[in-house]
XYZ file of C-alpha atoms in Angstrom:
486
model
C 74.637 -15.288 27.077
C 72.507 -18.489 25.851
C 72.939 -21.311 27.981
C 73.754 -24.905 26.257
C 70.750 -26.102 26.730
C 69.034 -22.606 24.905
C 71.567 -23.070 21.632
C 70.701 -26.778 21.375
C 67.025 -26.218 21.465
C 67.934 -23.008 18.360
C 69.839 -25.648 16.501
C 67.353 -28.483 17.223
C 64.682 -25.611 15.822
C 66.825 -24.729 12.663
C 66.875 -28.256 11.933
C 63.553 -29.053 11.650
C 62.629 -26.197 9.894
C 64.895 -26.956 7.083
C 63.904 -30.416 6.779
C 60.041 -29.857 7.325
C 59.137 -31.829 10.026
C 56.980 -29.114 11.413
C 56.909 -26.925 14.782
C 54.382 -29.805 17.097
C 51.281 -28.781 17.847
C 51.071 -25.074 16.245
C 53.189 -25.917 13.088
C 50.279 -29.101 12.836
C 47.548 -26.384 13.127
C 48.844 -24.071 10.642
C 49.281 -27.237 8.240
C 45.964 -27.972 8.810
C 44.834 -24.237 8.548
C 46.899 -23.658 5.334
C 44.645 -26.769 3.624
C 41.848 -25.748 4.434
C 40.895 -27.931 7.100
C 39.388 -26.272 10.255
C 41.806 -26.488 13.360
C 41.166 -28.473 16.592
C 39.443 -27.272 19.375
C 41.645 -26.431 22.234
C 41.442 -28.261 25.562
C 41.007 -26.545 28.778
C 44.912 -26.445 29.268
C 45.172 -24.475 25.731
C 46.843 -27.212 24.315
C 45.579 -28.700 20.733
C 44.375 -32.512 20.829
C 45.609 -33.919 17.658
C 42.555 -35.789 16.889
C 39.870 -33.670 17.718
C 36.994 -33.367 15.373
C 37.594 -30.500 12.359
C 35.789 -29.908 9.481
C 36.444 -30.936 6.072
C 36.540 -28.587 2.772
C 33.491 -29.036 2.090
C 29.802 -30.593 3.367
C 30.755 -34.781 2.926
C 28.366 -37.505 1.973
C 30.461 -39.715 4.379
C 31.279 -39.414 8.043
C 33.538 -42.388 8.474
C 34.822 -45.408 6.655
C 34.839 -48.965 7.166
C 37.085 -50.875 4.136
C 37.249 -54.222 3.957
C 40.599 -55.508 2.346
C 40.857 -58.917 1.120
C 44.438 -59.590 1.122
C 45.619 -61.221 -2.116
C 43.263 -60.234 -3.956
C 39.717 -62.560 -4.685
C 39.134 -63.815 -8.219
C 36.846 -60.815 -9.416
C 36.085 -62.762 -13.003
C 34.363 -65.698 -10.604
C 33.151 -63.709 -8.230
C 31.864 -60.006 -10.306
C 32.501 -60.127 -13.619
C 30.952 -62.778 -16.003
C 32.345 -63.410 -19.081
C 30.064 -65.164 -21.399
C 32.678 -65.363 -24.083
C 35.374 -66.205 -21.808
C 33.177 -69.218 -21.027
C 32.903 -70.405 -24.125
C 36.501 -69.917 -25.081
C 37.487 -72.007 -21.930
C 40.868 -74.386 -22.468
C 41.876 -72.182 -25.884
C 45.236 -71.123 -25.923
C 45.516 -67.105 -25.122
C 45.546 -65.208 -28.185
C 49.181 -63.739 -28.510
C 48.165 -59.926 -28.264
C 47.054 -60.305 -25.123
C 49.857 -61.843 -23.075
C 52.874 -60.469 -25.491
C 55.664 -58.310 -24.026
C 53.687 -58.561 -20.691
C 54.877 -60.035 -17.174
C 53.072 -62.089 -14.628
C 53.814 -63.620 -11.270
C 54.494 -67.154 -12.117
C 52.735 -67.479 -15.615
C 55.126 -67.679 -18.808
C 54.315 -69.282 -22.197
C 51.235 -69.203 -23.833
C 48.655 -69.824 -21.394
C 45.125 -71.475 -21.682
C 41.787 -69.068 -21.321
C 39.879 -70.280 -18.048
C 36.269 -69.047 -18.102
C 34.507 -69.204 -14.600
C 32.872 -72.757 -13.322
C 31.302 -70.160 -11.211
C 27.283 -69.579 -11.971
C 26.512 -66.021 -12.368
C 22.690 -64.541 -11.794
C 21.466 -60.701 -12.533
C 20.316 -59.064 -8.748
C 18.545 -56.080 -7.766
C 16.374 -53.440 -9.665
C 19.939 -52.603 -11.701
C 20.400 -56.357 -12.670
C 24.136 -56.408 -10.838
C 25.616 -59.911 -11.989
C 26.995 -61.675 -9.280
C 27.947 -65.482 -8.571
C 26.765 -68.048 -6.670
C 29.886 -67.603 -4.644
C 28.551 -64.826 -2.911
C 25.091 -65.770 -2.848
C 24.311 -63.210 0.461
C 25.130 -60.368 -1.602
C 22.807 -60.937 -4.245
C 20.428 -59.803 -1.607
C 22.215 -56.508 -1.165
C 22.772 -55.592 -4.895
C 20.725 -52.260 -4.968
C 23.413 -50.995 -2.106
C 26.419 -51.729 -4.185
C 28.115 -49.898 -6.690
C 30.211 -52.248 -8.248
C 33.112 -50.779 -10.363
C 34.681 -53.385 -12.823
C 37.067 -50.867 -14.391
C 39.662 -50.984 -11.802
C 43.400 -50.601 -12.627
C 46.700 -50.356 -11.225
C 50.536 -50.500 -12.025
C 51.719 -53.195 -9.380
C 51.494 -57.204 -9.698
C 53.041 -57.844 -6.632
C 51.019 -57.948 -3.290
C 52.942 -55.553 -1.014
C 53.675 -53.009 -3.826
C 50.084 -53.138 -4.971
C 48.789 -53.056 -0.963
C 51.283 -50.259 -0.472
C 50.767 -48.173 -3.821
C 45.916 -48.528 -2.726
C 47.174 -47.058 0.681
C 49.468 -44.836 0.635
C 49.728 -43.651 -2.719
C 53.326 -45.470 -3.244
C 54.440 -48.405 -4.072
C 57.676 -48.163 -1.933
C 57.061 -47.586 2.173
C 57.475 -44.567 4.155
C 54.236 -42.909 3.269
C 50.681 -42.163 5.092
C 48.023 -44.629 4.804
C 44.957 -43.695 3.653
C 43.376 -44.142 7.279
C 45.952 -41.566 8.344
C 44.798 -39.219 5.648
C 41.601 -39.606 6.536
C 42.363 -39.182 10.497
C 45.060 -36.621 9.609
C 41.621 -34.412 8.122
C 38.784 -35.237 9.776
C 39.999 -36.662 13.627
C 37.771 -38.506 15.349
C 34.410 -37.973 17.023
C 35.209 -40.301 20.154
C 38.114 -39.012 22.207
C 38.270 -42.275 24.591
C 38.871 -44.392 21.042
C 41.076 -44.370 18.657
C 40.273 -42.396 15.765
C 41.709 -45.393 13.285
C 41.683 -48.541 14.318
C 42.754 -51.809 12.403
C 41.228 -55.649 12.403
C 43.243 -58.287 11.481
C 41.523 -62.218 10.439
C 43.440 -65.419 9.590
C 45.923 -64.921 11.124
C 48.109 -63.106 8.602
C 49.317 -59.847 8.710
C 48.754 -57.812 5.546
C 51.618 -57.942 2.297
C 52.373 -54.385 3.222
C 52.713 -54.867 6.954
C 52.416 -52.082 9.102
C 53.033 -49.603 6.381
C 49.720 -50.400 4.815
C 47.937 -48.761 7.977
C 51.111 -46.398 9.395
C 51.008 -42.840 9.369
C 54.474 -42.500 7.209
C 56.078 -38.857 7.791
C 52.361 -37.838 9.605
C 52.634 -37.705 13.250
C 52.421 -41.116 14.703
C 49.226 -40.072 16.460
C 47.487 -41.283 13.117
C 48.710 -44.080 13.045
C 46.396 -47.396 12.938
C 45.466 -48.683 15.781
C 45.347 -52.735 15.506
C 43.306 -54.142 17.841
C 42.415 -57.878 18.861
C 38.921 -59.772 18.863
C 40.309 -62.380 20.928
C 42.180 -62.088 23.983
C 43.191 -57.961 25.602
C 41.994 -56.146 22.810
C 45.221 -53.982 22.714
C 48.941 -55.192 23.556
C 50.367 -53.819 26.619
C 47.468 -51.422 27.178
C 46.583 -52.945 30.422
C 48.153 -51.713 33.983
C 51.552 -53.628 34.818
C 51.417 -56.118 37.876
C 50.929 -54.289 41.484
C 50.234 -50.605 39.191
C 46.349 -49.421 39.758
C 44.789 -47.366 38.284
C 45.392 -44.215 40.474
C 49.231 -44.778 40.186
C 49.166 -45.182 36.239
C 47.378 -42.078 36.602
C 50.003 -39.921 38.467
C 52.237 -41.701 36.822
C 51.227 -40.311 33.482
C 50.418 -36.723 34.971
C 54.372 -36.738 35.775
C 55.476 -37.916 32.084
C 53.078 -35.710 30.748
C 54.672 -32.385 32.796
C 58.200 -33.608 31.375
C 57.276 -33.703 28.065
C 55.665 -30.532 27.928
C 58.994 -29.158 29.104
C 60.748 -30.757 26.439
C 57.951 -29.850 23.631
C 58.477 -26.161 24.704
C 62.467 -26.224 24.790
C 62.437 -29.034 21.431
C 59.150 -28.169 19.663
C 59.119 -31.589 18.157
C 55.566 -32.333 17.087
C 56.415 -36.135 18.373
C 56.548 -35.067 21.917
C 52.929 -33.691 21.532
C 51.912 -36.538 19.660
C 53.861 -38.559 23.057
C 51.759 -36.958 25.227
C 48.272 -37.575 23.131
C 48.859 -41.001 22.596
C 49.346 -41.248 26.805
C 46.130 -39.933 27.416
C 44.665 -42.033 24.713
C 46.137 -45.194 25.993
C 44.597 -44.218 29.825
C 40.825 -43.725 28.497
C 41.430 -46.294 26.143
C 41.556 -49.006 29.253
C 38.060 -48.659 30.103
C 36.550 -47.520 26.917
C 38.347 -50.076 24.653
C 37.268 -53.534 26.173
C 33.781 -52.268 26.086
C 33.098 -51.567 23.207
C 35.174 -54.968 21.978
C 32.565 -56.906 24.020
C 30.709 -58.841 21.393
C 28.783 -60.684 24.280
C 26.277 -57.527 24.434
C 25.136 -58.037 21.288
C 21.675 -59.773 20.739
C 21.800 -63.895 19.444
C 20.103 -62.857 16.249
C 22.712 -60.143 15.625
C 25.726 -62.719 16.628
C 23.465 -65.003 14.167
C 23.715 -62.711 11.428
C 26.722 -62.126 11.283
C 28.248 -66.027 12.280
C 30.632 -64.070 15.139
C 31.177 -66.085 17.973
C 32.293 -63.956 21.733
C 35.553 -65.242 22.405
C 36.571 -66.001 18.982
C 38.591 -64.157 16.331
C 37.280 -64.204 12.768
C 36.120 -62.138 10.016
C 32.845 -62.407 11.239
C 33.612 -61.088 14.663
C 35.858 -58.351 13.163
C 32.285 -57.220 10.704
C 30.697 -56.635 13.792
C 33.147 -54.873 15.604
C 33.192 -52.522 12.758
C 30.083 -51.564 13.360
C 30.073 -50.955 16.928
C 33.206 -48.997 16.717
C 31.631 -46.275 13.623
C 28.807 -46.814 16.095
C 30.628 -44.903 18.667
C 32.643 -42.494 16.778
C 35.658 -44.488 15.191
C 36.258 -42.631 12.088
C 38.403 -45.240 9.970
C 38.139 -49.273 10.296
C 40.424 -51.357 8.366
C 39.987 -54.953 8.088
C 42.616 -57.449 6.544
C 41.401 -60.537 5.900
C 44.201 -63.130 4.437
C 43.634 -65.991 2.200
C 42.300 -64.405 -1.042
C 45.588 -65.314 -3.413
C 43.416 -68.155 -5.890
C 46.676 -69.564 -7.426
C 44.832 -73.142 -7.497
C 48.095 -74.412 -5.530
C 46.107 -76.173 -3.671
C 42.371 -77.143 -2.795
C 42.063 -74.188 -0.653
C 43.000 -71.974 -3.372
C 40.859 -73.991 -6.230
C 37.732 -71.183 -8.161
C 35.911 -74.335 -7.085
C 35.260 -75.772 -3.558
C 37.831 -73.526 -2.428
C 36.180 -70.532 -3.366
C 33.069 -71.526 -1.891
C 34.217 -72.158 1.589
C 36.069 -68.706 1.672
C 33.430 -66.696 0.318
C 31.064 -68.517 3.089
C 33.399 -66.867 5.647
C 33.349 -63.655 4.194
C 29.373 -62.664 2.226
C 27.479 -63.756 4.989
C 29.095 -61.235 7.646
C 29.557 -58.513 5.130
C 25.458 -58.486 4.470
C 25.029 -58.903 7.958
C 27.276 -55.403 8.090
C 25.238 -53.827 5.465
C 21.898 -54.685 7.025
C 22.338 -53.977 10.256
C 24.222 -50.562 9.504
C 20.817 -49.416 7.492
C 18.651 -50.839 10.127
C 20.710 -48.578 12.611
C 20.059 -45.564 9.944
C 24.515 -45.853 9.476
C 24.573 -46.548 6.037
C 24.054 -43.509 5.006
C 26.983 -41.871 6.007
C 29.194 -44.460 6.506
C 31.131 -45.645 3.569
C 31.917 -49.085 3.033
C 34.995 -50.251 0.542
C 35.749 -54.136 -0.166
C 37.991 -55.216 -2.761
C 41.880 -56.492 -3.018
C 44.828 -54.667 -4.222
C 44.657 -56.098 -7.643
C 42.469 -58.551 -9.818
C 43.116 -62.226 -11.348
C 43.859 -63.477 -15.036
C 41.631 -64.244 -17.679
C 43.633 -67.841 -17.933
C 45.388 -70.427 -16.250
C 47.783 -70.124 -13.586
C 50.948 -71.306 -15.034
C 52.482 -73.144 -12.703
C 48.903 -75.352 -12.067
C 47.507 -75.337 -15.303
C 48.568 -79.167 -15.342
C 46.721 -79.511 -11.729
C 43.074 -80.815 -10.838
C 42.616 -77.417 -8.769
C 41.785 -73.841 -11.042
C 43.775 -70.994 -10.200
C 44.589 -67.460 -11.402
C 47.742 -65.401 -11.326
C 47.886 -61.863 -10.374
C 46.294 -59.169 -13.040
C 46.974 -55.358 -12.446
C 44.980 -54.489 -15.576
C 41.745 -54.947 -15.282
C 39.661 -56.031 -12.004
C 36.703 -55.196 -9.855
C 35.355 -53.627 -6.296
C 32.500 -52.282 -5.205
C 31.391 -49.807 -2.740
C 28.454 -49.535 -0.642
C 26.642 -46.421 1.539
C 28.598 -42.934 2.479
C 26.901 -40.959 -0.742
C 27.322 -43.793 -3.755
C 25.102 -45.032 -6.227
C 23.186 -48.009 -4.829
C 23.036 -50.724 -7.585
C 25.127 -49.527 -10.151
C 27.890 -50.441 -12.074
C 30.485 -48.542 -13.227
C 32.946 -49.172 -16.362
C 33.187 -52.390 -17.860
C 36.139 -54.967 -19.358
C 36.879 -56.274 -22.573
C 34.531 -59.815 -23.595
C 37.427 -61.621 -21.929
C 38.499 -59.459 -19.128
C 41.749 -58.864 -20.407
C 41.351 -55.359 -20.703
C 39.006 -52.302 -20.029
C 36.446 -51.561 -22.415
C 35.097 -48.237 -20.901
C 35.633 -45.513 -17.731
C 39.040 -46.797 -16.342
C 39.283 -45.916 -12.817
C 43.145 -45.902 -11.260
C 43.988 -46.430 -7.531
C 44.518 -42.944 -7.596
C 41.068 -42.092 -9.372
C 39.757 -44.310 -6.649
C 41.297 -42.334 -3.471
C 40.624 -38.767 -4.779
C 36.671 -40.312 -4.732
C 37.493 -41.505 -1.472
C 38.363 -37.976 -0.014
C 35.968 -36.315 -1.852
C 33.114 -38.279 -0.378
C 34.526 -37.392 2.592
C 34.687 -33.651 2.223
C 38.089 -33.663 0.720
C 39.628 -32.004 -2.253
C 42.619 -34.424 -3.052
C 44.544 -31.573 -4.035
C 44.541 -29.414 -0.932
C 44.670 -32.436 1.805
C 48.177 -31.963 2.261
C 50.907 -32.371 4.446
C 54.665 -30.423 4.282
C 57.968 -33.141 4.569
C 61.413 -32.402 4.049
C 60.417 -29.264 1.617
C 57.531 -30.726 -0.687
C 53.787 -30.851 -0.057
C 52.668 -34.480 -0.132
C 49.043 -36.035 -0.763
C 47.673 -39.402 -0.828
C 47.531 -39.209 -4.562
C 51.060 -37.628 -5.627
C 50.558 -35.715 -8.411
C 47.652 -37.777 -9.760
C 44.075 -38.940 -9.308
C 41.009 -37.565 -10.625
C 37.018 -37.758 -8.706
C 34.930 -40.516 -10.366
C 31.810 -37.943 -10.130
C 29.312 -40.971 -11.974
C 29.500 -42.940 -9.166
C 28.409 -40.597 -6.408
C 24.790 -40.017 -5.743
């Protein structure tokens, strides 16, 4: 006779089988076994740590990933991509064919071309044109690939954030720092394998979905850290708790929920008792490695981070010393990229300049100092935004002293830097007036199957079962961009 507590634990079982949330631990190992991707180690109690290291599908130019996301989206045709003819055409009403049947944010009507105020200069043995808005870069062009063939389907920030990260434009799915943590875990078990960096003060348009795990065990989730104040929320022992108590404490929850993983076999409750463990190393390791003060004046120099502070800057260099120490993913979000010319901060002009100062000069500092520290390599860098700018005029300030662009999913640019991609190149190219690409289109997707492949991955295979279908970061699309790999 089965006991109530034996049929609940059968139905509980039946359950998730049929709606394919998995079996914990072994169901995540056979996942990960079925796609190729070699299981975790076991620990000494024969119990599998989520984010152990595991081999990808095949030998990858990168190790680990730091992406730098500016959120809104910088003016690419001021900033990347110079337009000769756009320059000449500047304050000519926008030939029909190009704006006809189409939709924009907040321009209607026949808008006026706007070609860049911006002066643009040829860098590096290549001859990458960039502007005098980033003029630290120009230093770095033979590490960049610079793609200016980008594309997507979204005009909207959080559908457009959403649809680079997860491979949707609606939430509920895993980021790609998920993915990549999902595959590859991480090579520091006192750290988080993903960790997020947040400037100005802004979250990002997708929230928390643009660095949550989705249907993924929560383990792989991102973990957001702070450069100013405790580096994690509630991490820290409550009042009158040392650290002896947390630790029996935690031994205790840890013996329940092992009970409870056994009778349940909910892969949360292993993922519970991971992210415990986690969170107890993660008291001494994490405010160590956060501790800008240890770094040299000339690197705090470099870079313009200030100890104490919280910045872009500051957030560069904690990039590095977190890859530095085994952190496989690092996102950064840095708000205030959204050029509508609404105001002076948002103007191509002055406005430009003073973001761009808080954002070039930290981002060479994070190039150089990862190839002084031989990192470059095999780290791979990503900067971009989720979509690009317009050719003309802002609509709603085309009247206004201040130049702005509107949102443009149709053509753009990004560039890459280190992890096994061509140094100094440039791939694809737009129209003369940027309104559309002229050669190589590369989609989001495109862009995240080159992502995992550079990381080992085969798009196709990195997979993960949900509710009866096999999901991947790029649906049923995305194709490797082999010409820009090295």
């Amino acid at each position: 006779m089965k006991t109530a507590v034996q049929i609940h634990a059968q139905t509980r079982r039946h359950f998730l089988e049929a709606s394919g949330v998995g079996l914990g631990a072994m169901a995540l190992n056979a996942l990960l076994q079925r796609d190729g991707v070699a299981a975790p180690a076991a620990n000494p109690a024969n119990e599998i740590n989520p984010l152990a290291p595991r081999q990808p599908h095949f030998a990858a130019k990168a190790k680990r990933v730091i992406y730098l996301h500016l959120t809104g989206s910088p003016p690419h045709l001021d900033m990347y991509d110079y337009k000769p003819e756009l320059v000449k055409r500047d304050g000519q009403a926008c030939p029909d064919e190009f704006v006809k049947g189409k939709r924009f944010a907040f321009t209607s009507g026949t808008p006026k071309l706007m070609g860049t105020p911006r002066k643009f200069s040829q860098h590096g043995q290549g001859g990458m044109w960039l502007s005098d808005a980033v003029p630290n870069f120009h230093a770095h062009a033979d590490d960049m690939c610079m793609i200016r063939s980008m594309f997507t389907e979204q005009f909207n920030h959080a559908p457009a954030e959403l649809l680079l990260y997860t491979g949707s434009p609606r939430s509920g799915r895993p980021s790609l720092g998920s993915w990549v943590t999902y595959g590859l875990g991480s090579e520091n078990e006192n750290l988080p394998g993903f960790v997020v960096l947040i400037s100005s003060g802004v979250q990002p348009n997708g929230g928390k979905n643009s660095f949550g795990s989705g249907f993924l065990p929560s383990v792989f989730q991102g973990v957001q850290c702070r450069s100013k104040g405790d580096p994690v929320l509630y991490a820290s022992d409550p009042a009158g708790m040392d650290r002896e108590l947390r630790r029996d404490t935690l031994d205790a929850l840890r013996d329940l929920n092992e009970i409870q993983g056994k009778e349940l076999g909910h892969p949360e409750t292993a993922t519970r008792i991971a992210q415990y463990e986690l969170a107890f190393r993660m008291q001494t390791a994490v405010p160590e490695v956060m501790d800008i003060t240890k770094e040299t004046k000339e690197t705090l120099d470099a870079y313009g981070a200030q100890p104490g502070g919280a910045s872009f800057a500051n957030n560069c260099l904690l990039a590095r010393r977190l890859v530095e120490q085994g952190v496989r993913y690092v996102q950064l979000f840095d708000w205030g990229w959204d050029f509508h010319g609404t105001g002076p901060g948002e103007s191509i002009g002055d406005g430009l300049t003073k973001k761009c100062a808080t954002m070039d000069k930290p981002v060479a500092a994070l190039l150089k100092d990862l190839k002084q520290r031989d990192l470059l390599k095999d780290t791979l860098i990503i900067c971009g935004g989720e979509f690009g700018r317009t050719p003309f005029r802002e609509g709603r300030t085309a009247g206004g002293p201040n130049l702005g662009r509107d949102h443009f999913p149709d053509c753009y640019s990004m560039w890459l830097a280190g992890g096994g991609v061509k140094g100094g190149y440039t791939h694809g190219e737009s129209d003369e007036l940027g309104f559309s690409i002229a050669s190589d289109k590369v989609h989001i997707h495109d862009l995240q199957a080159t992502l995992l492949q550079l990381l080992g991955f085969d798009h196709t295979r990195l997979s993960y079962r949900f509710q009866g279908r096999d999901y991947r970061l790029t649906d049923v699309h995305g194709n490797v961009v082999k010409q820009i790999i090295a």
